[in-house]
Coordinates of C-alpha atoms in Angstrom, one line a residue:
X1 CA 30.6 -97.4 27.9
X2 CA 33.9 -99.2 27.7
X3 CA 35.3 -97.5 23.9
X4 CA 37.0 -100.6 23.5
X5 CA 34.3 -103.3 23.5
X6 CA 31.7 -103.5 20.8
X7 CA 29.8 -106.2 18.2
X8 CA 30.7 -105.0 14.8
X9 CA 28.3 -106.4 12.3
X10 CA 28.8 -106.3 8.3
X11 CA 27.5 -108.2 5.3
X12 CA 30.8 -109.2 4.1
X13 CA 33.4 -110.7 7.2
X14 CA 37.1 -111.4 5.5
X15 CA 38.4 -113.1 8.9
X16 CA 41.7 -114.2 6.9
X17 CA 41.2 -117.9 7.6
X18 CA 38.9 -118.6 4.5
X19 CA 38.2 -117.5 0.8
X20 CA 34.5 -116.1 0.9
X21 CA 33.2 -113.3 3.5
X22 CA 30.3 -113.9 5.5
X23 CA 28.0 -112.4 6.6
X24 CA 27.9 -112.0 10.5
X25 CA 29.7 -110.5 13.7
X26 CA 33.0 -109.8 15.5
X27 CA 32.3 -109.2 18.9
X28 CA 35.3 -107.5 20.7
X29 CA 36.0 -106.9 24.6
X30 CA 38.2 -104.6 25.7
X31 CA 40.5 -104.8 22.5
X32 CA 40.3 -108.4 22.9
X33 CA 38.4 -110.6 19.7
X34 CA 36.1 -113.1 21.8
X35 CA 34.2 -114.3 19.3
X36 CA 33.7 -114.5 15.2
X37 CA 30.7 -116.2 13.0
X38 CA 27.7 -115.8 11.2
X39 CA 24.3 -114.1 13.1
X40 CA 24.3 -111.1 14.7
X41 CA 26.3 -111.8 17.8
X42 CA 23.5 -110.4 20.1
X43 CA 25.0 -112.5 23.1
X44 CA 28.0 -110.6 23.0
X45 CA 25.6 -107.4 23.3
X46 CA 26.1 -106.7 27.1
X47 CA 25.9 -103.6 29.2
X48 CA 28.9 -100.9 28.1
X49 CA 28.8 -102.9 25.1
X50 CA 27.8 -100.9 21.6
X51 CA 27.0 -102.3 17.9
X52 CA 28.7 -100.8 15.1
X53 CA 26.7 -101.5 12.1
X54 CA 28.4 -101.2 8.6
X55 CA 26.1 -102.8 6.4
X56 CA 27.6 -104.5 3.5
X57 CA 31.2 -102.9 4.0
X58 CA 33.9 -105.4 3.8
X59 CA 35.4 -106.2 6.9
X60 CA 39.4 -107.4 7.1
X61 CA 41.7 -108.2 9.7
X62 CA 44.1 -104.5 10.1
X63 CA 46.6 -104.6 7.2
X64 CA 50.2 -105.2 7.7
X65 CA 53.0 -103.2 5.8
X66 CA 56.3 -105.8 5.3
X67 CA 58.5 -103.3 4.6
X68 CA 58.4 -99.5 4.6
X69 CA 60.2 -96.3 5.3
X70 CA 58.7 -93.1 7.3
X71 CA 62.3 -91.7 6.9
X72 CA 61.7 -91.8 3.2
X73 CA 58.3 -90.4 3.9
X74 CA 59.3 -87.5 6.1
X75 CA 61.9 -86.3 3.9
X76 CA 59.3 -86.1 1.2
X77 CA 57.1 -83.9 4.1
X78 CA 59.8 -81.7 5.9
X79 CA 60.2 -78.6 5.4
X80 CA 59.2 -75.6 2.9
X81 CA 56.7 -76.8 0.7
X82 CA 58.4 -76.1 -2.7
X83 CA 55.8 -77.1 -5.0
X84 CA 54.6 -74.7 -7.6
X85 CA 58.1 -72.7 -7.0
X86 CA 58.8 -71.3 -10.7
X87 CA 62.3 -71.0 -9.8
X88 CA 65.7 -71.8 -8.2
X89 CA 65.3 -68.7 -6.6
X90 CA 61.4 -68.9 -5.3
X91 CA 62.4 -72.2 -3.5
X92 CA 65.5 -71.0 -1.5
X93 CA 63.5 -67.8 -0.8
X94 CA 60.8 -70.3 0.9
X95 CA 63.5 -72.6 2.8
X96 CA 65.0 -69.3 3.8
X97 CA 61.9 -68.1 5.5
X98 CA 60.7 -71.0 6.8
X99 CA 60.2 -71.7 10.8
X100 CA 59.4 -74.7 12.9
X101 CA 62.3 -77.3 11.1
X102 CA 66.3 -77.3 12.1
X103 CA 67.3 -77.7 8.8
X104 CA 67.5 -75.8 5.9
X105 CA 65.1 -78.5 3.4
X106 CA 62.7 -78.2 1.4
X107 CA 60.4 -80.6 -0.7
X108 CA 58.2 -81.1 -3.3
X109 CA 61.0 -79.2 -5.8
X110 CA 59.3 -79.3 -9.4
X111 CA 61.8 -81.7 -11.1
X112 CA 62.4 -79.3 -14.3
X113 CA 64.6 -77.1 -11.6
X114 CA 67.0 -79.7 -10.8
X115 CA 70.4 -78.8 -11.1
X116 CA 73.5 -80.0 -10.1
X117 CA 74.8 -76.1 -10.0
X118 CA 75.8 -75.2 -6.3
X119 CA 76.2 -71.4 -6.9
X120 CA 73.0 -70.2 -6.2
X121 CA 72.4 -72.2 -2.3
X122 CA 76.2 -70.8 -2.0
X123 CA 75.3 -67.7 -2.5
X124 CA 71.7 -67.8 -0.1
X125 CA 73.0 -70.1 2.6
X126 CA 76.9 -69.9 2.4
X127 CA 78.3 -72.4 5.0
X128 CA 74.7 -74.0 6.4
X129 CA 74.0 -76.8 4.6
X130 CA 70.5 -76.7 2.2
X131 CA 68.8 -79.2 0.6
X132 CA 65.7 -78.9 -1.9
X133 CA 64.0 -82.5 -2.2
X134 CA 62.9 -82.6 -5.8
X135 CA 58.7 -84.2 -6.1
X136 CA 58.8 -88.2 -5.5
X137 CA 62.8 -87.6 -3.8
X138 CA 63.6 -88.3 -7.2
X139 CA 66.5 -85.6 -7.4
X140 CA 68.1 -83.4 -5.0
X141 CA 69.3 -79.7 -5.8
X142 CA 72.1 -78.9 -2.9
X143 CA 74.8 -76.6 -1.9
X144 CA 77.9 -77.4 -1.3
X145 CA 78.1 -77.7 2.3
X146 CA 74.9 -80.2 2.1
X147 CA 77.6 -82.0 0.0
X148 CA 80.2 -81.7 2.7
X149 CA 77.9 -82.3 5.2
X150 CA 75.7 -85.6 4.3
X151 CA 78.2 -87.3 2.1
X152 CA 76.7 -87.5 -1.0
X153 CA 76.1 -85.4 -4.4
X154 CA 72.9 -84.5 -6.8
X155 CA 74.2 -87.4 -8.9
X156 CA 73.9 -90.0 -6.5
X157 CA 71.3 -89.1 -4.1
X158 CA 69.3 -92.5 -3.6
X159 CA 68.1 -93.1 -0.1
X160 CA 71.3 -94.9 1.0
X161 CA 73.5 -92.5 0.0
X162 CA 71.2 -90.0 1.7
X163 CA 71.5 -91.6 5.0
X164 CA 73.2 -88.8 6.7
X165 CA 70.6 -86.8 5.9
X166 CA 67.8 -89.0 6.5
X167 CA 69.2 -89.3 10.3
X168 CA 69.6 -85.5 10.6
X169 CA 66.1 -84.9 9.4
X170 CA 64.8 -87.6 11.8
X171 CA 66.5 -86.2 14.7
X172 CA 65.1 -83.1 14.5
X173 CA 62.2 -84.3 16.8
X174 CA 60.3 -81.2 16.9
X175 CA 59.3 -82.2 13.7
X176 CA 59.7 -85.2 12.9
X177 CA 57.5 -86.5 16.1
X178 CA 54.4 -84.7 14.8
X179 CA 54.8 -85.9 11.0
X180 CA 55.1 -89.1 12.9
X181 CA 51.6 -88.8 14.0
X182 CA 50.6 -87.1 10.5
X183 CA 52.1 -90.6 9.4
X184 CA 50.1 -92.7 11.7
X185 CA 46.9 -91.2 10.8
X186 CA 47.9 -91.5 7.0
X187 CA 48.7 -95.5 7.9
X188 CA 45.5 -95.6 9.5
X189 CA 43.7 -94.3 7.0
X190 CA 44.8 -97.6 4.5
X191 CA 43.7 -100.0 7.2
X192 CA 46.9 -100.3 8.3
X193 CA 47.7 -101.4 11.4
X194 CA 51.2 -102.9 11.8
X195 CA 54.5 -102.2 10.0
X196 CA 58.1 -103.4 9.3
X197 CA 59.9 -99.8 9.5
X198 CA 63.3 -99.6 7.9
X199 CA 65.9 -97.6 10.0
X200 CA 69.4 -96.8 8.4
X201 CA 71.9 -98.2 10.7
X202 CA 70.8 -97.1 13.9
X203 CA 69.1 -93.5 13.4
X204 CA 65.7 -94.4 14.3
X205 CA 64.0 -92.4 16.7
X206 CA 62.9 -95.4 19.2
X207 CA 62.5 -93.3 22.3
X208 CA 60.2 -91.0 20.9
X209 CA 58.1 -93.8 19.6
X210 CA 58.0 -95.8 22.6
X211 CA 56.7 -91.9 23.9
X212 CA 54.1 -91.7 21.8
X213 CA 53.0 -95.6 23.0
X214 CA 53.1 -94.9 27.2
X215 CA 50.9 -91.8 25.8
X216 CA 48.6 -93.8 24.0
X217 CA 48.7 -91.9 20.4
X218 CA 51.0 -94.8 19.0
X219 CA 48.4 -96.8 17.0
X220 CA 50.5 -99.2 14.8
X221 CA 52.1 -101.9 15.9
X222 CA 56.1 -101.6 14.9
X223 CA 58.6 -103.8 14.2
X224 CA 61.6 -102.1 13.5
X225 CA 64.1 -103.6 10.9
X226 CA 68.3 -101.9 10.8
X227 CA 69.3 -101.6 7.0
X228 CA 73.2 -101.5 7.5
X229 CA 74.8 -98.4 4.9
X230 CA 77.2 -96.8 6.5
X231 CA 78.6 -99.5 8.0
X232 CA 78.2 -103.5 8.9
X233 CA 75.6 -104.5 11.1
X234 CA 75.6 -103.1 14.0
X235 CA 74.8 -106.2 16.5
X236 CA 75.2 -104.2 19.5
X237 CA 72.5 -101.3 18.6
X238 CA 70.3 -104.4 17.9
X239 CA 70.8 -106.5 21.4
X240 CA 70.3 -103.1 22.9
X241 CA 67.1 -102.6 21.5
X242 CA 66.0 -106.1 22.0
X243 CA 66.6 -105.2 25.4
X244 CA 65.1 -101.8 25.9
X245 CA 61.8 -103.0 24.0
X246 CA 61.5 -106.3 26.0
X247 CA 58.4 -104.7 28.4
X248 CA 56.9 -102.4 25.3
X249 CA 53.3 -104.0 23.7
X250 CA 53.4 -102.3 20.2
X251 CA 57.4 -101.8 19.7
X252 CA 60.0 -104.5 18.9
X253 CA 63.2 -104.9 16.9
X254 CA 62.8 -107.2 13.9
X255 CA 66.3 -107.9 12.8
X256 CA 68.6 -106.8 10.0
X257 CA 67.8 -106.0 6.4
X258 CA 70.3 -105.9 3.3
X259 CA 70.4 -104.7 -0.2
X260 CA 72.1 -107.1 -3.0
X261 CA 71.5 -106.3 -6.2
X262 CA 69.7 -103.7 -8.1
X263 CA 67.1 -102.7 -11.0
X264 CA 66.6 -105.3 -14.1
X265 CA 66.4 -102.2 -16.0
X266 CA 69.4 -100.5 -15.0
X267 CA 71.5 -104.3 -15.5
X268 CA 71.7 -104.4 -11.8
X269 CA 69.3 -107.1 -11.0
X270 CA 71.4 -110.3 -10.7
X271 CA 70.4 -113.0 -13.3
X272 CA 71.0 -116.3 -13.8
X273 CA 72.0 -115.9 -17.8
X274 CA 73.9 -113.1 -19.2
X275 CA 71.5 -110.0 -20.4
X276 CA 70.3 -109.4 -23.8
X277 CA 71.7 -106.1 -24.1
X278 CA 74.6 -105.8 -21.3
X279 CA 77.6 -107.6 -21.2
X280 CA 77.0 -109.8 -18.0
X281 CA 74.8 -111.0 -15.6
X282 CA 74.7 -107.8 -13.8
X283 CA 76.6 -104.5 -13.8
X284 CA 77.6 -105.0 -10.3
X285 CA 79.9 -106.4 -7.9
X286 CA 77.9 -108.3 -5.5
X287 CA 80.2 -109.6 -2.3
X288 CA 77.6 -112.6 -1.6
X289 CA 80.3 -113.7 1.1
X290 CA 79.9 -110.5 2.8
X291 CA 76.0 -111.1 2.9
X292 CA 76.5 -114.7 4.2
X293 CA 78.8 -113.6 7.2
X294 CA 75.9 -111.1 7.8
X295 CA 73.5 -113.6 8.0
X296 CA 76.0 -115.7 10.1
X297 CA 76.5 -112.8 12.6
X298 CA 72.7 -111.8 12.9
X299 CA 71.7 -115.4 14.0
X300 CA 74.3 -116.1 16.3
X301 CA 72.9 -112.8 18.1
X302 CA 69.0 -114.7 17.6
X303 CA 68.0 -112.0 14.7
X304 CA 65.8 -112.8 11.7
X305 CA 67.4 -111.3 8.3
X306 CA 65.9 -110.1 4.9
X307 CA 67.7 -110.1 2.0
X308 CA 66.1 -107.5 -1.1
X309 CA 66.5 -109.4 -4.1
X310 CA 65.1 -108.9 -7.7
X311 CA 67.0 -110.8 -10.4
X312 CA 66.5 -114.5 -10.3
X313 CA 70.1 -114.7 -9.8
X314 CA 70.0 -112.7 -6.4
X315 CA 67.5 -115.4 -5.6
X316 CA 69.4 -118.3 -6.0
X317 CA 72.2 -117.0 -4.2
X318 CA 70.1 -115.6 -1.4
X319 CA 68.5 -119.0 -1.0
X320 CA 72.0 -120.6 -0.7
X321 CA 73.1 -118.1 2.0
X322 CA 69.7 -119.4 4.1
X323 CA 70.5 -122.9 3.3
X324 CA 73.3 -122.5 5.1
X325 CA 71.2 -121.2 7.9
X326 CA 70.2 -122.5 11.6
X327 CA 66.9 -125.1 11.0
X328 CA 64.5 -127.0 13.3
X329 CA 64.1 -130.5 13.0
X330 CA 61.8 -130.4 10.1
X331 CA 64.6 -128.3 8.2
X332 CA 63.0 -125.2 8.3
X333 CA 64.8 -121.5 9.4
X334 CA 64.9 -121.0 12.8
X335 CA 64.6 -117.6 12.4
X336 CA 62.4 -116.0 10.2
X337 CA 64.4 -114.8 7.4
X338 CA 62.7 -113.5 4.4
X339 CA 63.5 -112.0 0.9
X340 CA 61.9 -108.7 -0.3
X341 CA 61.2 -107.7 -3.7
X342 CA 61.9 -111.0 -6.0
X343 CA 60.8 -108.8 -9.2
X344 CA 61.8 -111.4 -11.3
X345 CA 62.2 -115.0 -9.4
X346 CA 62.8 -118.4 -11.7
X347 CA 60.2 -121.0 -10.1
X348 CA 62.4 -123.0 -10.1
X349 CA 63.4 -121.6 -6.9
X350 CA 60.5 -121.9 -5.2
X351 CA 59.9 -125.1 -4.1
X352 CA 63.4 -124.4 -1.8
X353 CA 62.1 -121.3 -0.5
X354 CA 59.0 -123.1 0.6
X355 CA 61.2 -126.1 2.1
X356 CA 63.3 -123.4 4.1
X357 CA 60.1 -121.6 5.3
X358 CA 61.7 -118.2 3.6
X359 CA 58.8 -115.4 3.6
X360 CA 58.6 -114.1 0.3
X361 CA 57.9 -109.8 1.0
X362 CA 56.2 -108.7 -2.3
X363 CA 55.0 -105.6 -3.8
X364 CA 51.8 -105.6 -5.2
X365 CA 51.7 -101.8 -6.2
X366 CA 54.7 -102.2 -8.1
X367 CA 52.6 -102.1 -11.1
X368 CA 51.0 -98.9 -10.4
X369 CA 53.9 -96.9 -10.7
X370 CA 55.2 -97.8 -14.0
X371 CA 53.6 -98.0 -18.0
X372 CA 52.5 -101.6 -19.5
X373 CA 54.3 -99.9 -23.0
X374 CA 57.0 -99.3 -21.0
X375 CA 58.0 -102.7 -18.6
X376 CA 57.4 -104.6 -21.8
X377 CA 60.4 -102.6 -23.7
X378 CA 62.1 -102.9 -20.9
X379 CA 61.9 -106.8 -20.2
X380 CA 62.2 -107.9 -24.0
X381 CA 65.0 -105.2 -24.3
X382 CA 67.3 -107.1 -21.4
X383 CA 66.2 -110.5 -20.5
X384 CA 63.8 -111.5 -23.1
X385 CA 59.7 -112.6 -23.2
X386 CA 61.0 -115.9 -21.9
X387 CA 62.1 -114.9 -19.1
X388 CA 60.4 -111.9 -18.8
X389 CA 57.2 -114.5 -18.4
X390 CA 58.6 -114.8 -14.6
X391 CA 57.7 -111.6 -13.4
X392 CA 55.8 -111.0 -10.2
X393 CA 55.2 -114.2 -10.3
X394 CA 53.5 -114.6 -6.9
X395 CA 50.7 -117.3 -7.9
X396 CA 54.4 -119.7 -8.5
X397 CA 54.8 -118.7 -4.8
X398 CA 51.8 -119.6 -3.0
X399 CA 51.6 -123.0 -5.7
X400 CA 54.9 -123.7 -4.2
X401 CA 53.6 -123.1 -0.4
X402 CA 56.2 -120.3 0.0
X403 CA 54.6 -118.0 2.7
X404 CA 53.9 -114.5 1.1
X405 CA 53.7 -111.1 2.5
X406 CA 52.9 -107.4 1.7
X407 CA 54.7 -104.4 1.3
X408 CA 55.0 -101.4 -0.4
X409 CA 58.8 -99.9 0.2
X410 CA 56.8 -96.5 1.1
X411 CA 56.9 -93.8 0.3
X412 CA 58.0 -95.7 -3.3
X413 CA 54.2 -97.3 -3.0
X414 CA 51.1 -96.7 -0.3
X415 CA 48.7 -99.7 1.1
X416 CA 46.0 -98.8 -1.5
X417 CA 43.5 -102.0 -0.7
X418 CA 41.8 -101.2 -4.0
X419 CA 44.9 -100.6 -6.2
X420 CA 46.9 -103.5 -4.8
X421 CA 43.8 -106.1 -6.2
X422 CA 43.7 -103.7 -9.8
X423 CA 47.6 -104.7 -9.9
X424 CA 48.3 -107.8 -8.1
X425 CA 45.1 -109.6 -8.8
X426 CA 44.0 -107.8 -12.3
X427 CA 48.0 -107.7 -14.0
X428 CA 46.9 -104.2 -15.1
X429 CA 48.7 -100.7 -15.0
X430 CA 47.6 -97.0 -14.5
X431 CA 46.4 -96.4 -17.7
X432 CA 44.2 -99.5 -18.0
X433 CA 44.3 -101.7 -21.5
X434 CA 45.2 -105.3 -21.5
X435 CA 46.7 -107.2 -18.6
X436 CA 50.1 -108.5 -18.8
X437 CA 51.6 -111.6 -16.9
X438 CA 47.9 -112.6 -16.1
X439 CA 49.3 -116.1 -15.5
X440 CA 51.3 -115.1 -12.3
X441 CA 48.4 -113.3 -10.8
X442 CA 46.7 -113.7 -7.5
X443 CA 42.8 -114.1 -6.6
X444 CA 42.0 -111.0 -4.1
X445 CA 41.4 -113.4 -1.0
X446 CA 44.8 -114.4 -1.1
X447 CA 45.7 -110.9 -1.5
X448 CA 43.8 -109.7 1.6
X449 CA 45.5 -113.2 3.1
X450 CA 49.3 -112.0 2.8
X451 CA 48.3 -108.9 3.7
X452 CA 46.9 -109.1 6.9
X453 CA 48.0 -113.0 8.2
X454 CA 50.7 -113.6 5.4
X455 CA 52.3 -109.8 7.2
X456 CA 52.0 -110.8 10.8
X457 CA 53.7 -114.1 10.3
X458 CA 56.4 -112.1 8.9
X459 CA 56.6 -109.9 12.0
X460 CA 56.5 -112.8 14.2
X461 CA 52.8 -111.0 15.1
X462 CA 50.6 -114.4 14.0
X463 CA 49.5 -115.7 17.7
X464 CA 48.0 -111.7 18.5
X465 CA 46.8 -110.0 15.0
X466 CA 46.4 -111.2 11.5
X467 CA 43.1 -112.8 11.4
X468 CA 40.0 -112.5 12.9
X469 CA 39.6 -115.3 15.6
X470 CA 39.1 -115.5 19.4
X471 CA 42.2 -114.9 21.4
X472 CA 43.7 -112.2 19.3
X473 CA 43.4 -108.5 19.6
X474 CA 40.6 -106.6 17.8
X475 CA 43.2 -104.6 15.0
X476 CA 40.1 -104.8 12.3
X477 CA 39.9 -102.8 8.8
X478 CA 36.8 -101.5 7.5
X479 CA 36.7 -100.9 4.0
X480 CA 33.6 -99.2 1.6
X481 CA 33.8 -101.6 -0.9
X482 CA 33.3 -105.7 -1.2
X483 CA 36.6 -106.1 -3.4
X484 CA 36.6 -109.5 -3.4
X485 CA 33.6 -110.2 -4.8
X486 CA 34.5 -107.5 -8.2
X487 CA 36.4 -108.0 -11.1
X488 CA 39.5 -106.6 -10.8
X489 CA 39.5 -104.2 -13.3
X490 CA 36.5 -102.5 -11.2
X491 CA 38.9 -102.1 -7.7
X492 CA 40.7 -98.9 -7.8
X493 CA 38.7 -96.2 -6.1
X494 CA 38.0 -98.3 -2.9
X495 CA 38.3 -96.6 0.4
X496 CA 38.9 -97.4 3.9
X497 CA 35.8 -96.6 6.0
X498 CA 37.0 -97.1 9.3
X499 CA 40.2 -98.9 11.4
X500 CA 40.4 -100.2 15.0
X501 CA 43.7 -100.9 16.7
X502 CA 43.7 -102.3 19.3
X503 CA 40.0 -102.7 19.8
X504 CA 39.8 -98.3 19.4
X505 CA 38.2 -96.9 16.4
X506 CA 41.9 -94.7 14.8
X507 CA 39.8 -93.8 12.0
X508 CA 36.8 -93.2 10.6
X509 CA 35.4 -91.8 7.4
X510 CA 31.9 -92.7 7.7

């Protein structure tokens, strides 16, 4: 029996194309979707052909992440597992003893032992560099050669800073490549089956990926975006890879992806008007020249570009970088550039992103890592309840036509089906209670939409996954609950059942 071609039959079909699930059939052969619809598809039910039988399970197209980081993710996983350590001392004892990882780090750090004091990692590790990854990478304890070494202090230890750690703990393959797989299954396990991975420069480990494809245990597709920190884009590293990944089926280089501004909260974000509270319209410099020229270079070598924006200022002045941009005839981009984030987007802005063909890369988890008490302090404390009405405001975006997609900036966020429709659909936070910016809400069919079709447009992946049709290849998400036809409010707790890439079952929980 060929593993690979089936009839799967549920209650509840999502091909990506409509509103409403059906109920009916996707018959696959040999990874290949050859036919969708109501019934039961018993033509399709041939010799080496088996039925998989879900009952009223909903059925989606595989989900695609936008925008992500394993690098983020594996430094939160390699290592001595320092959770539960009740001191300084406990946790270097651990990285000290631990075998199987190059480097002397640790993770999972509880965050009431963060220090920026050096003396005791002196005193254990002398001249080898140590670092102990605080739970969430949200602080850093290291000695001083880790300060020598990676270029950057417990002070300011966000992920670009981090880079030079993040490429040493990547190139240490012995252990990276088998979190990679622990990744894969965890991807899997969300429905997912394509992503935009974000590589610093140019430390990602391609050749062991490209490994684990001719092996056949790669099972997401990847489209591999360079985020330039250390230094400019390197355009080189990128026509290289173009190159190299010209005969792979699942691997690809996407393009170039840049940070502008920063947090709303921290006066960062870039805004139109001056703050409430901050003297300015954002605490920092932003060289939007040096973004342009970017851009410029990137498409004179035929790369797309993203550009992670959150004030509505960043917006604007992203959208007149693109403007400036390469179009077709109908004055759209000719390559697909997109903007990630838009945390707080005037609408006004819209109608041009839709006009340029801009993807719009949101995150629609954002909510469950923060407090309703908390983002509405922190919106009328800075921009104000006017403004403040703007935020997430991805109902403005599809209104306006802009084309959206998903992400989730993991490990910051995971592809939580359930949880994305509680936040993105429902305007509600963790702790429950009242919704907040109801208005800029989106119904959970055009949820599932950006995630699965919305995503594989972004990835330039539309004409092989995204929906469920004829023609494209059977990457299909099974989950245990109909979320689309529940309130909201009643999403969180839903589970992915099973996932095929491919037209092979990756996971399965049933």
């Amino acid at each position: 029996m060929d593993e690979k071609s089936f009839v799967l039959r549920s209650e509840a079909i999502f091909d990506g194309t409509g509103d409403v699930p059906f109920s009916g059939y996707v018959a696959v052969r040999d990874g290949e979707i050859v036919g969708v619809g109501e019934g039961d598809g018993d033509a399709f039910v041939t010799d080496g052909v088996r039925v998989i039988d879900v009952g009223d399970a909903l059925v989606t197209p595989g989900l695609v992440d936008a925008h992500c980081f394993f690098q983020g993710w594996l430094l939160q996983n390699y290592g001595a597992d320092l959770s539960g350590c009740a001191s300084l001392a406990e946790a270097a004892a651990r990285v000290a003893a631990q075998e199987g990882f190059a480097l002397r780090v640790g993770h999972g750090l509880p965050l009431a032992l963060a220090t920026t004091d050096t003396l005791l990692l002196d005193e254990v590790f002398g001249d080898e560099p140590c670092v102990l990854v605080c739970e969430g990478a949200e602080a850093m304890v290291m000695n001083g050669a880790a300060e020598d070494a990676f270029g950057f202090t417990p002070q300011e230890c966000w992920s670009e800073r981090a880079h030079l750690l993040l490429a040493a703990v990547m190139a240490d393959h012995a252990a990276s490549v088998p979190l990679y797989r622990r990744y894969l299954s965890m991807m899997n396990g969300y429905g997912v089956t394509s992503t935009k991975e974000m590589g610093y420069d140019d430390d990602w480990f391609v050749d062991e990926v490209v490994g684990l494809e001719r092996s056949g245990e790669l099972t997401l597709r990847v489209s591999l975006m360079s985020q330039p920190v250390g230094r400019d884009a390197d355009i080189g590293y990128g026509l290289g890879l173009r190159d190299r990944l010209a005969k792979s089926d699942l691997v690809a280089f996407s393009g170039y992806n840049q940070m502008t501004d920063g947090s709303i909260g921290d006066h960062a974000g870039e805004m139109k008007e001056p703050y409430l509270d901050f003297d300015g319209r954002c605490s920092l410099d932003i060289d939007w020249g040096h973004h342009a020229e970017e851009v410029r270079r990137a498409e004179e070598a035929g790369f797309r570009f993203s550009l992670h924006v959150q004030g509505d200022g960043a917006v604007s002045h992203a959208l007149d970088i693109f403007e400036g941009c390469a179009r077709d005839d109908d004055g759209r981009l000719r390559f697909r550039h997109a903007m990630t984030d838009l945390e707080a987007a005037d609408p006004a802005d819209f109608a041009r992103m839709a006009a340029l063909g801009v993807v719009a890369e949101v995150y629609p988890l954002i909510q469950s890592i923060a407090s309703r008490a908390g983002k509405v302090e922190m919106i009328g404390r800075t921009i104000g309840e006017e403004r403040g009405a703007h935020y997430w405001n991805r109902r403005g975006m599809l209104d306006a036509g802009v084309r959206v997609a998903c992400a989730t900036d993991l490990p910051m966020t995971l592809d939580d089906l359930g949880s994305g429709v509680y936040c993105a659909c429902g305007g509600l936070f963790p702790e429950g209670g009242s919704p907040l910016f109801s208005q800029n809400m989106i119904t959970p069919a055009e949820l599932v939409r950006a995630w699965c079709a919305g995503g594989a447009f972004d990835l330039m992946l539309e004409d092989r996954v995204g929906t469920l049709e004829p023609g494209k290849r059977a990457d299909i998400a099974v989950f245990d609950t109909n979320v689309l036809a529940l309130d909201p409010a009643d999403a969180r707790g839903c589970s992915c059942q099973m996932t095929i890439f491919d037209g092979r079952v990756v996971h399965d929980a049933r």
